[in-house]
Amino acid sequence: AVAAYAVGNSLLLPSPAETVARLAELALTGEFWQCTAVSLLRVSIGIVTAVAAGVLTAALCCCSRVLDRLVFPFMTVIKSTPVASFIILALVWLGTSPLPAFISFLMVYPLIFTNVRAGVRSVAPSVLKMAKVFRLSPFTMVKRIYAPAAYGHFVTSVKASLGLAWKAGIAAEVLAAPKYSIGKMLFQSKVYFETTDLFAWTLVIIILSLLIELVVGRLLDHAAARRMHHDTGAEKKDEV
């Protein structure tokens, strides 16, 4: 606010009041909600797909050392490659519409894989020996040993990847400019020097990022609390 007052030119730096007022104007249009919903859908598809693929790949790699040696370096390459490179390459391969979901997938997938893999491998050898002594079935071992060990790592990776996936997906939209997207509106704001619109759409991105992290974080914490309550009840039942 102080900087906007000192500059005195909304074309260069709009004030917070001007930004909020413009956001209120945009919120009254159908295009605003359509762009927001489509962008959320694209990024959400990438996140959900990455979570499922990351958990599955981590589980398979923990079962097979050969597969683990093949996949783990590939994950390192994904994490080390700049996002801009992936966006440009994927734009050539996939086109504009699937690009944000694919980029969001690439941002989340290695994090989920790495953390779930670390969680599964954190199980103490003594616990595995005890499971063999009691002849636990593979399903019981997954439910009672591996899943609880990996759940904390899984929750941490999901929470850490949400904001990253959202920002990367919007960046992909800016470069690809698919129809009905927040990224396209940002790009148009830059082209036509509509700085207030640029700040308003940026505020939308920040608000949605905070809401996504809040909602998903609450759901994961609620699931963890229910699981803990269920396990405690089962233990008391066994004691009785």
XYZ file of N, CA and C in Angstrom:
720
model
N 0.821 -1.197 0.000
C 0.000 0.000 0.000
C 0.860 1.254 0.000
N 1.925 1.223 0.793
C 2.832 2.373 0.848
C 3.531 2.563 -0.492
N 3.976 1.474 -1.102
C 4.655 1.574 -2.389
C 3.712 2.080 -3.476
N 2.457 1.603 -3.463
C 1.479 2.063 -4.452
C 1.189 3.547 -4.282
N 1.126 4.004 -3.031
C 0.908 5.432 -2.775
C 2.095 6.259 -3.236
N 3.306 5.721 -3.034
C 4.504 6.462 -3.443
C 4.613 6.534 -4.964
N 4.258 5.432 -5.655
C 4.329 5.420 -7.116
C 3.246 6.292 -7.706
N 2.026 6.164 -7.193
C 0.927 6.994 -7.645
C 0.446 6.696 -9.049
N 0.699 5.483 -9.526
C 0.278 5.110 -10.879
C -0.164 3.637 -10.854
N -1.459 3.406 -11.007
C -1.976 2.039 -10.935
C -1.508 1.177 -12.093
N -1.051 1.808 -13.180
C -0.531 1.030 -14.291
C 0.765 0.336 -13.908
N 1.532 0.970 -13.032
C 2.784 0.377 -12.564
C 2.579 -0.473 -11.317
N 1.798 0.022 -10.368
C 1.584 -0.704 -9.127
C 0.245 -0.306 -8.520
N -0.791 -1.123 -8.713
C -2.099 -0.805 -8.132
C -2.089 -1.005 -6.619
N -2.941 -0.272 -5.948
C -3.042 -0.400 -4.496
C -3.850 -1.639 -4.131
N -3.743 -2.095 -2.886
C -4.564 -3.237 -2.460
C -6.056 -2.986 -2.631
N -6.493 -1.762 -2.364
C -7.920 -1.446 -2.510
C -8.358 -1.573 -3.964
N -7.547 -1.099 -4.897
C -7.873 -1.228 -6.312
C -7.878 -2.690 -6.748
N -6.952 -3.453 -6.215
C -6.886 -4.876 -6.563
C -8.122 -5.621 -6.083
N -8.518 -5.384 -4.839
C -9.705 -6.052 -4.284
C -10.961 -5.611 -5.022
N -11.057 -4.308 -5.353
C -12.222 -3.816 -6.082
C -12.317 -4.462 -7.460
N -11.197 -4.605 -8.139
C -11.192 -5.245 -9.454
C -11.540 -6.733 -9.341
N -11.056 -7.380 -8.278
C -11.387 -8.779 -8.059
C -12.890 -8.942 -7.846
N -13.505 -8.019 -7.121
C -14.950 -8.066 -6.914
C -15.697 -7.913 -8.236
N -15.181 -7.046 -9.124
C -15.799 -6.884 -10.439
C -15.680 -8.156 -11.272
N -14.500 -8.768 -11.238
C -14.301 -9.998 -12.000
C -15.181 -11.127 -11.479
N -15.389 -11.161 -10.158
C -16.185 -12.225 -9.553
C -17.644 -12.186 -9.972
N -18.087 -11.072 -10.533
C -19.472 -10.946 -10.989
C -19.674 -11.476 -12.405
N -18.596 -11.878 -13.058
C -18.680 -12.379 -14.426
C -18.645 -13.904 -14.446
N -19.308 -14.480 -15.426
C -19.301 -15.936 -15.552
C -17.953 -16.470 -15.990
N -17.221 -15.665 -16.769
C -15.914 -16.103 -17.258
C -14.942 -16.322 -16.108
N -15.046 -15.495 -15.068
C -14.166 -15.624 -13.906
C -14.327 -17.001 -13.267
N -15.557 -17.389 -12.995
C -15.811 -18.667 -12.335
C -15.498 -19.838 -13.247
N -15.710 -19.666 -14.530
C -15.394 -20.743 -15.465
C -13.894 -20.983 -15.533
N -13.127 -19.896 -15.635
C -11.665 -20.024 -15.671
C -11.133 -20.634 -14.378
N -11.671 -20.182 -13.244
C -11.222 -20.689 -11.949
C -11.532 -22.178 -11.801
N -12.755 -22.564 -12.177
C -13.163 -23.964 -12.035
C -12.342 -24.881 -12.938
N -12.107 -24.459 -14.184
C -11.363 -25.302 -15.118
C -9.911 -25.443 -14.671
N -9.313 -24.354 -14.204
C -7.931 -24.429 -13.713
C -7.832 -25.351 -12.499
N -8.778 -25.234 -11.584
C -8.801 -26.112 -10.418
C -8.946 -27.576 -10.831
N -9.804 -27.825 -11.816
C -10.023 -29.190 -12.278
C -8.757 -29.768 -12.886
N -8.088 -28.994 -13.742
C -6.859 -29.480 -14.392
C -5.793 -29.836 -13.355
N -5.552 -28.924 -12.427
C -4.515 -29.158 -11.423
C -4.901 -30.309 -10.499
N -6.173 -30.388 -10.144
C -6.635 -31.462 -9.260
C -6.447 -32.833 -9.902
N -6.718 -32.921 -11.201
C -6.507 -34.187 -11.910
C -5.043 -34.598 -11.830
N -4.153 -33.641 -12.044
C -2.725 -33.947 -11.961
C -2.307 -34.390 -10.576
N -2.836 -33.735 -9.530
C -2.460 -34.077 -8.160
C -2.971 -35.460 -7.783
N -4.244 -35.728 -8.048
C -4.832 -37.018 -7.677
C -4.138 -38.160 -8.411
N -3.883 -37.967 -9.688
C -3.197 -39.002 -10.473
C -1.787 -39.240 -9.948
N -1.089 -38.168 -9.587
C 0.277 -38.293 -9.083
C 0.311 -39.006 -7.735
N -0.652 -38.703 -6.862
C -0.703 -39.365 -5.551
C -0.907 -40.863 -5.723
N -1.866 -41.235 -6.574
C -2.123 -42.662 -6.788
C -0.917 -43.351 -7.421
N -0.329 -42.728 -8.431
C 0.825 -43.326 -9.109
C 2.038 -43.386 -8.190
N 2.240 -42.348 -7.370
C 3.380 -42.327 -6.460
C 3.307 -43.417 -5.409
N 2.124 -43.612 -4.824
C 1.948 -44.658 -3.820
C 2.137 -46.038 -4.448
N 1.537 -46.246 -5.610
C 1.646 -47.546 -6.277
C 3.088 -47.858 -6.671
N 3.774 -46.873 -7.252
C 5.161 -47.093 -7.671
C 6.069 -47.357 -6.478
N 5.856 -46.617 -5.382
C 6.666 -46.823 -4.182
C 6.463 -48.222 -3.627
N 5.205 -48.680 -3.616
C 4.918 -50.027 -3.113
C 5.588 -51.093 -3.981
N 5.526 -50.918 -5.297
C 6.143 -51.891 -6.198
C 7.672 -51.895 -6.057
N 8.243 -50.708 -5.897
C 9.703 -50.617 -5.759
C 10.181 -51.230 -4.450
N 9.364 -51.158 -3.412
C 9.734 -51.773 -2.139
C 9.644 -53.296 -2.218
N 8.871 -53.792 -3.171
C 8.749 -55.240 -3.360
C 9.816 -55.792 -4.293
N 10.371 -54.939 -5.146
C 11.342 -55.395 -6.150
C 12.565 -54.480 -6.145
N 13.722 -55.024 -5.832
C 14.950 -54.232 -5.835
C 15.348 -53.822 -7.250
N 15.095 -54.698 -8.214
C 15.438 -54.374 -9.602
C 14.631 -53.176 -10.076
N 13.336 -53.198 -9.809
C 12.486 -52.076 -10.205
C 12.882 -50.802 -9.478
N 13.258 -50.939 -8.212
C 13.666 -49.768 -7.433
C 14.919 -49.122 -8.020
N 15.864 -49.940 -8.448
C 17.098 -49.409 -9.045
C 16.828 -48.734 -10.387
N 15.794 -49.151 -11.072
C 15.450 -48.535 -12.359
C 14.677 -47.236 -12.176
N 13.777 -47.217 -11.199
C 12.864 -46.085 -11.045
C 13.484 -44.932 -10.273
N 14.248 -45.228 -9.221
C 14.747 -44.172 -8.340
C 15.587 -43.120 -9.086
N 16.529 -43.503 -9.971
C 17.266 -42.471 -10.727
C 16.347 -41.628 -11.615
N 15.294 -42.260 -12.138
C 14.339 -41.533 -12.966
C 13.651 -40.433 -12.157
N 13.319 -40.722 -10.911
C 12.706 -39.720 -10.039
C 13.670 -38.574 -9.754
N 14.931 -38.895 -9.598
C 15.937 -37.855 -9.374
C 16.043 -36.920 -10.575
N 15.943 -37.486 -11.761
C 15.988 -36.669 -12.985
C 14.792 -35.723 -13.030
N 13.607 -36.221 -12.682
C 12.400 -35.385 -12.707
C 12.537 -34.220 -11.733
N 13.037 -34.503 -10.521
C 13.178 -33.445 -9.518
C 14.253 -32.431 -9.890
N 15.244 -32.849 -10.673
C 16.359 -31.961 -11.012
C 16.096 -31.130 -12.263
N 15.184 -31.556 -13.119
C 14.924 -30.846 -14.369
C 14.086 -29.601 -14.109
N 14.440 -28.456 -14.665
C 13.644 -27.232 -14.470
C 12.221 -27.397 -14.981
N 11.285 -26.761 -14.284
C 9.877 -26.853 -14.675
C 9.660 -26.286 -16.065
N 10.365 -25.210 -16.393
C 10.191 -24.577 -17.706
C 10.529 -25.542 -18.840
N 11.532 -26.373 -18.634
C 11.900 -27.343 -19.670
C 10.778 -28.343 -19.892
N 10.210 -28.836 -18.803
C 9.089 -29.769 -18.923
C 7.897 -29.108 -19.618
N 7.636 -27.855 -19.282
C 6.486 -27.169 -19.873
C 6.646 -27.034 -21.383
N 7.829 -26.643 -21.822
C 8.065 -26.451 -23.253
C 7.987 -27.777 -24.001
N 8.614 -28.816 -23.433
C 8.583 -30.132 -24.081
C 7.165 -30.703 -24.116
N 6.472 -30.614 -22.999
C 5.113 -31.157 -22.931
C 4.163 -30.377 -23.821
N 4.423 -29.096 -24.015
C 3.586 -28.299 -24.910
C 3.675 -28.814 -26.338
N 4.870 -29.280 -26.714
C 5.057 -29.843 -28.049
C 4.398 -31.214 -28.152
N 4.523 -32.014 -27.080
C 4.022 -33.386 -27.123
C 2.514 -33.485 -26.910
N 1.986 -32.726 -25.932
C 0.604 -32.922 -25.494
C -0.375 -31.863 -25.988
N 0.101 -30.676 -26.296
C -0.808 -29.592 -26.627
C -1.127 -28.758 -25.396
N -2.064 -27.847 -25.532
C -2.312 -26.858 -24.475
C -3.193 -27.357 -23.338
N -4.259 -28.053 -23.650
C -5.244 -28.388 -22.622
C -4.730 -29.365 -21.565
N -4.079 -30.479 -21.933
C -3.612 -31.423 -20.894
C -2.348 -30.965 -20.168
N -1.711 -29.902 -20.644
C -0.406 -29.510 -20.117
C -0.419 -29.190 -18.623
N -1.343 -28.358 -18.104
C -1.310 -28.045 -16.667
C -1.431 -29.276 -15.780
N -2.307 -30.217 -16.148
C -2.461 -31.435 -15.357
C -1.177 -32.256 -15.381
N -0.533 -32.329 -16.534
C 0.705 -33.101 -16.653
C 1.826 -32.479 -15.826
N 1.950 -31.167 -15.866
C 2.996 -30.494 -15.096
C 2.743 -30.646 -13.598
N 1.487 -30.520 -13.173
C 1.157 -30.732 -11.766
C 1.505 -32.160 -11.346
N 1.229 -33.104 -12.231
C 1.574 -34.505 -11.968
C 3.072 -34.665 -11.738
N 3.884 -34.046 -12.589
C 5.330 -34.182 -12.479
C 5.875 -33.542 -11.203
N 5.216 -32.507 -10.707
C 5.670 -31.859 -9.487
C 5.359 -32.695 -8.244
N 4.239 -33.424 -8.281
C 3.795 -34.164 -7.101
C 4.354 -35.590 -7.077
N 4.410 -36.213 -8.222
C 4.762 -37.638 -8.325
C 6.078 -37.999 -7.621
N 7.194 -37.310 -7.886
C 8.447 -37.693 -7.210
C 8.392 -37.520 -5.699
N 7.702 -36.481 -5.227
C 7.618 -36.258 -3.787
C 6.848 -37.374 -3.092
N 5.713 -37.760 -3.672
C 4.927 -38.839 -3.085
C 5.722 -40.139 -3.096
N 6.332 -40.440 -4.228
C 7.119 -41.673 -4.346
C 8.246 -41.716 -3.326
N 9.026 -40.659 -3.251
C 10.193 -40.637 -2.363
C 9.794 -40.787 -0.909
N 8.756 -40.076 -0.479
C 8.364 -40.107 0.927
C 7.695 -41.417 1.315
N 6.810 -41.930 0.460
C 6.165 -43.208 0.773
C 7.209 -44.328 0.787
N 8.125 -44.292 -0.154
C 9.197 -45.287 -0.201
C 10.023 -45.236 1.083
N 10.362 -44.019 1.533
C 11.129 -43.882 2.775
C 10.332 -44.378 3.971
N 9.016 -44.117 3.972
C 8.190 -44.578 5.075
C 8.117 -46.089 5.162
N 7.957 -46.741 4.021
C 7.899 -48.207 4.003
C 9.234 -48.796 4.440
N 10.321 -48.198 3.985
C 11.648 -48.719 4.327
C 12.060 -48.403 5.772
N 11.282 -47.562 6.444
C 11.621 -47.217 7.828
C 11.168 -48.275 8.833
N 10.428 -49.270 8.352
C 9.982 -50.343 9.249
C 11.196 -51.111 9.768
N 11.263 -51.291 11.061
C 12.408 -51.961 11.686
C 12.451 -53.440 11.300
N 13.641 -53.990 11.036
C 13.755 -55.428 10.712
C 13.187 -56.327 11.794
N 13.285 -55.897 13.036
C 12.755 -56.723 14.131
C 11.237 -56.875 14.022
N 10.566 -55.825 13.540
C 9.110 -55.899 13.370
C 8.758 -56.891 12.269
N 9.541 -56.890 11.194
C 9.298 -57.825 10.092
C 9.550 -59.264 10.535
N 10.583 -59.473 11.362
C 10.850 -60.816 11.873
C 9.696 -61.296 12.747
N 9.172 -60.388 13.561
C 8.048 -60.744 14.419
C 6.819 -61.107 13.576
N 6.623 -60.377 12.481
C 5.493 -60.670 11.598
C 5.631 -62.055 10.980
N 6.855 -62.437 10.634
C 7.068 -63.778 10.083
C 6.831 -64.861 11.137
N 7.233 -64.570 12.376
C 7.030 -65.542 13.456
C 5.537 -65.805 13.660
N 4.735 -64.743 13.630
C 3.294 -64.890 13.826
C 2.561 -65.210 12.521
N 3.328 -65.350 11.430
C 2.772 -65.741 10.130
C 1.626 -64.823 9.689
N 1.893 -63.532 9.727
C 0.891 -62.568 9.285
C 0.754 -62.622 7.768
N -0.452 -62.474 7.307
C -0.703 -62.467 5.863
C -0.177 -61.173 5.260
N 0.099 -61.159 3.949
C 0.563 -59.919 3.305
C -0.402 -58.761 3.515
N -1.705 -59.021 3.467
C -2.696 -57.960 3.673
C -2.589 -57.385 5.080
N -2.448 -58.255 6.074
C -2.323 -57.790 7.453
C -1.037 -57.002 7.659
N 0.050 -57.437 7.026
C 1.314 -56.711 7.149
C 1.203 -55.313 6.556
N 0.529 -55.217 5.412
C 0.341 -53.899 4.796
C -0.523 -53.009 5.681
N -1.599 -53.579 6.217
C -2.543 -52.799 7.012
C -1.982 -52.393 8.361
N -1.276 -53.312 9.023
C -0.847 -53.077 10.397
C 0.593 -52.598 10.536
N 1.416 -52.813 9.514
C 2.838 -52.474 9.639
C 3.249 -51.394 8.635
N 3.107 -51.697 7.342
C 3.614 -50.780 6.323
C 2.795 -49.492 6.210
N 1.468 -49.622 6.195
C 0.621 -48.436 6.040
C 0.802 -47.430 7.176
N 0.781 -47.863 8.455
C 1.028 -46.883 9.525
C 2.414 -46.239 9.449
N 3.424 -47.023 9.030
C 4.781 -46.474 8.939
C 4.895 -45.439 7.838
N 4.165 -45.641 6.740
C 4.273 -44.742 5.594
C 3.299 -43.579 5.650
N 2.268 -43.670 6.514
C 1.206 -42.663 6.477
C 1.718 -41.265 6.821
N 2.555 -41.166 7.855
C 3.085 -39.851 8.218
C 3.902 -39.240 7.093
N 4.734 -40.034 6.442
C 5.509 -39.549 5.308
C 4.583 -39.154 4.146
N 3.530 -39.931 3.951
C 2.575 -39.640 2.886
C 1.885 -38.294 3.113
N 1.410 -38.066 4.327
C 0.719 -36.811 4.646
C 1.647 -35.617 4.453
N 2.883 -35.746 4.920
C 3.848 -34.658 4.776
C 4.104 -34.327 3.308
N 4.260 -35.353 2.488
C 4.542 -35.129 1.073
C 3.350 -34.506 0.353
N 2.134 -34.930 0.701
C 0.948 -34.352 0.067
C 0.821 -32.874 0.418
N 0.967 -32.552 1.695
C 0.859 -31.153 2.115
C 1.933 -30.291 1.463
N 3.146 -30.825 1.340
C 4.239 -30.051 0.752
C 4.080 -29.862 -0.751
N 3.401 -30.788 -1.412
C 3.319 -30.747 -2.872
C 2.134 -29.952 -3.407
N 1.131 -29.670 -2.567
C -0.077 -29.009 -3.061
C 0.212 -27.630 -3.633
N 0.873 -26.785 -2.848
C 1.187 -25.443 -3.324
C 2.109 -25.465 -4.526
N 3.082 -26.384 -4.518
C 4.017 -26.508 -5.637
C 3.292 -26.902 -6.910
N 2.374 -27.863 -6.805
C 1.622 -28.315 -7.977
C 0.726 -27.212 -8.516
N 0.098 -26.467 -7.625
C -0.796 -25.391 -8.042
C -0.034 -24.294 -8.786
N 1.110 -23.883 -8.232
C 1.909 -22.834 -8.889
C 2.463 -23.304 -10.225
N 2.919 -24.548 -10.271
C 3.468 -25.082 -11.516
C 2.382 -25.214 -12.579
N 1.176 -25.637 -12.156
C 0.070 -25.752 -13.108
C -0.321 -24.412 -13.693
N -0.355 -23.378 -12.866
C -0.682 -22.035 -13.365
C 0.420 -21.522 -14.288
N 1.679 -21.806 -13.952
C 2.785 -21.402 -14.822
C 2.671 -22.058 -16.190
N 2.258 -23.320 -16.200
C 2.051 -24.009 -17.472
C 0.920 -23.364 -18.263
N -0.123 -22.934 -17.567
C -1.233 -22.259 -18.249
C -0.797 -20.927 -18.840
N 0.083 -20.219 -18.156
C 0.558 -18.934 -18.671
C 1.281 -19.121 -20.006
N 2.110 -20.160 -20.090
C 2.866 -20.402 -21.324
C 2.000 -21.029 -22.412
N 1.100 -21.922 -22.022
C 0.278 -22.614 -23.022
C -0.975 -21.834 -23.382
N -1.493 -21.040 -22.433
C -2.705 -20.240 -22.624
C -3.882 -21.068 -23.136
N -4.236 -22.164 -22.422
C -5.411 -22.933 -22.848
C -6.694 -22.149 -22.608
N -7.738 -22.536 -23.300
C -9.017 -21.841 -23.187
C -9.577 -22.013 -21.780
N -10.166 -20.936 -21.261
C -10.750 -20.924 -19.922
C -9.730 -21.358 -18.869
N -8.806 -20.491 -18.558
C -7.789 -20.795 -17.553
C -7.315 -19.509 -16.894
N -6.892 -19.613 -15.653
C -6.343 -18.463 -14.939
C -5.050 -18.016 -15.598
N -4.246 -18.978 -16.051
C -2.986 -18.626 -16.700
C -3.188 -17.779 -17.944
N -4.224 -18.088 -18.712
C -4.499 -17.292 -19.908
C -4.898 -15.872 -19.541
N -5.665 -15.721 -18.465
C -6.063 -14.383 -18.020
C -4.842 -13.593 -17.539
N -3.904 -14.269 -16.883
C -2.660 -13.603 -16.492
C -1.875 -13.148 -17.718
N -1.797 -14.019 -18.702
C -1.065 -13.687 -19.921
C -1.707 -12.500 -20.636
N -3.028 -12.483 -20.733
C -3.714 -11.370 -21.383
C -3.535 -10.074 -20.601
N -3.534 -10.163 -19.281
C -3.297 -8.970 -18.461
C -1.930 -8.375 -18.730
N -0.949 -9.239 -18.928
C 0.408 -8.776 -19.222
C 0.491 -8.167 -20.612
N -0.169 -8.787 -21.596
C -0.118 -8.304 -22.979
C -0.763 -6.940 -23.102
N -1.905 -6.749 -22.445
C -2.657 -5.495 -22.568
C -2.340 -4.498 -21.454
N -1.303 -4.765 -20.690
C -0.853 -3.867 -19.616
C -1.961 -3.566 -18.603
N -2.766 -4.574 -18.305
C -3.818 -4.432 -17.297
C -3.254 -4.909 -15.957
N -2.462 -4.046 -15.346
C -1.735 -4.432 -14.137
C -2.669 -4.761 -12.982
N -3.771 -4.025 -12.880
C -4.722 -4.297 -11.806
C -5.333 -5.681 -11.958
N -5.656 -6.057 -13.205
C -6.160 -7.407 -13.453
C -5.105 -8.459 -13.096
N -3.853 -8.161 -13.420
C -2.756 -9.076 -13.108
C -2.663 -9.325 -11.606
N -2.756 -8.256 -10.823
C -2.705 -8.401 -9.373
C -3.955 -9.106 -8.844
N -5.109 -8.828 -9.454
C -6.355 -9.455 -9.008
C -6.321 -10.965 -9.240
N -5.876 -11.391 -10.411
C -5.789 -12.824 -10.696
C -4.715 -13.491 -9.847
N -3.635 -12.763 -9.555
C -2.606 -13.298 -8.657
C -3.172 -13.508 -7.252
N -4.016 -12.573 -6.825
C -4.674 -12.724 -5.523
C -5.585 -13.947 -5.516
N -6.254 -14.203 -6.634
C -7.092 -15.410 -6.754
C -6.241 -16.662 -6.585
N -5.082 -16.688 -7.225
C -4.183 -17.846 -7.134
C -3.752 -18.081 -5.686
N -3.412 -17.002 -4.984
C -2.966 -17.121 -3.598
C -4.104 -17.638 -2.712
N -5.297 -17.074 -2.890
C -6.444 -17.488 -2.070
C -6.776 -18.962 -2.308
N -6.809 -19.371 -3.577
C -7.124 -20.763 -3.893
C -6.058 -21.713 -3.360
N -4.793 -21.299 -3.434
C -3.714 -22.132 -2.901
C -3.879 -22.340 -1.401
N -4.190 -21.275 -0.688
C -4.399 -21.376 0.759
C -5.607 -22.260 1.083
N -6.691 -22.101 0.309
C -7.892 -22.905 0.547
C -7.639 -24.382 0.284
N -6.917 -24.678 -0.800
C -6.609 -26.070 -1.125
C -5.787 -26.705 -0.011
N -4.742 -26.010 0.427
C -3.894 -26.556 1.487
C -4.678 -26.715 2.790
N -5.574 -25.768 3.073
C -6.361 -25.837 4.302
C -7.336 -27.010 4.270
N -8.077 -27.134 3.169
C -9.089 -28.189 3.069
C -8.441 -29.574 3.072
N -7.441 -29.764 2.228
C -6.782 -31.069 2.155
C -6.069 -31.396 3.467
N -5.436 -30.396 4.065
C -4.770 -30.618 5.347
C -5.747 -31.044 6.427
N -6.927 -30.403 6.464
C -7.941 -30.781 7.452
C -8.438 -32.210 7.214
N -8.653 -32.560 5.947
C -9.119 -33.907 5.622
C -8.095 -34.966 6.028
N -6.810 -34.689 5.752
C -5.765 -35.648 6.124
C -5.631 -35.769 7.635
N -5.698 -34.640 8.331
C -5.610 -34.681 9.793
C -6.810 -35.424 10.386
N -7.988 -35.210 9.792
C -9.185 -35.903 10.267
C -9.068 -37.408 10.039
N -8.540 -37.779 8.868
C -8.342 -39.201 8.575
C -7.338 -39.821 9.532
N -6.265 -39.088 9.848
C -5.262 -39.593 10.790
C -5.854 -39.762 12.186
N -6.686 -38.798 12.599
C -7.308 -38.884 13.917
C -8.265 -40.078 13.995
N -9.032 -40.299 12.932
C -9.950 -41.440 12.906
C -9.185 -42.757 12.940
N -8.076 -42.790 12.200
C -7.271 -44.013 12.185
C -6.685 -44.297 13.561
N -6.213 -43.250 14.223
C -5.646 -43.432 15.557
C -6.719 -43.899 16.544
N -7.913 -43.306 16.420
C -9.008 -43.700 17.302
C -9.417 -45.151 17.048
N -9.434 -45.540 15.770
C -9.798 -46.912 15.420
C -8.770 -47.910 15.950
N -7.474 -47.561 15.783
C -6.410 -48.457 16.267
C -6.444 -48.575 17.784
N -6.711 -47.452 18.466
C -6.785 -47.492 19.928
C -7.942 -48.361 20.388
N -9.090 -48.241 19.707
C -10.244 -49.067 20.047
C -9.979 -50.534 19.808
N -9.261 -50.835 18.712
C -8.938 -52.236 18.414
C -8.004 -52.827 19.456
N -7.024 -52.009 19.906
C -6.080 -52.483 20.915
C -6.801 -52.776 22.235
N -7.742 -51.893 22.620
C -8.486 -52.108 23.852
C -9.356 -53.371 23.752
N -9.929 -53.579 22.554
C -10.748 -54.759 22.332
C -9.914 -56.035 22.455
N -8.682 -55.969 21.886
C -7.789 -57.133 21.982
C -7.414 -57.416 23.421
N -7.185 -56.349 24.207
C -6.822 -56.542 25.610
C -7.953 -57.207 26.376
N -9.203 -56.774 26.079
C -10.358 -57.361 26.746
C -10.493 -58.841 26.349
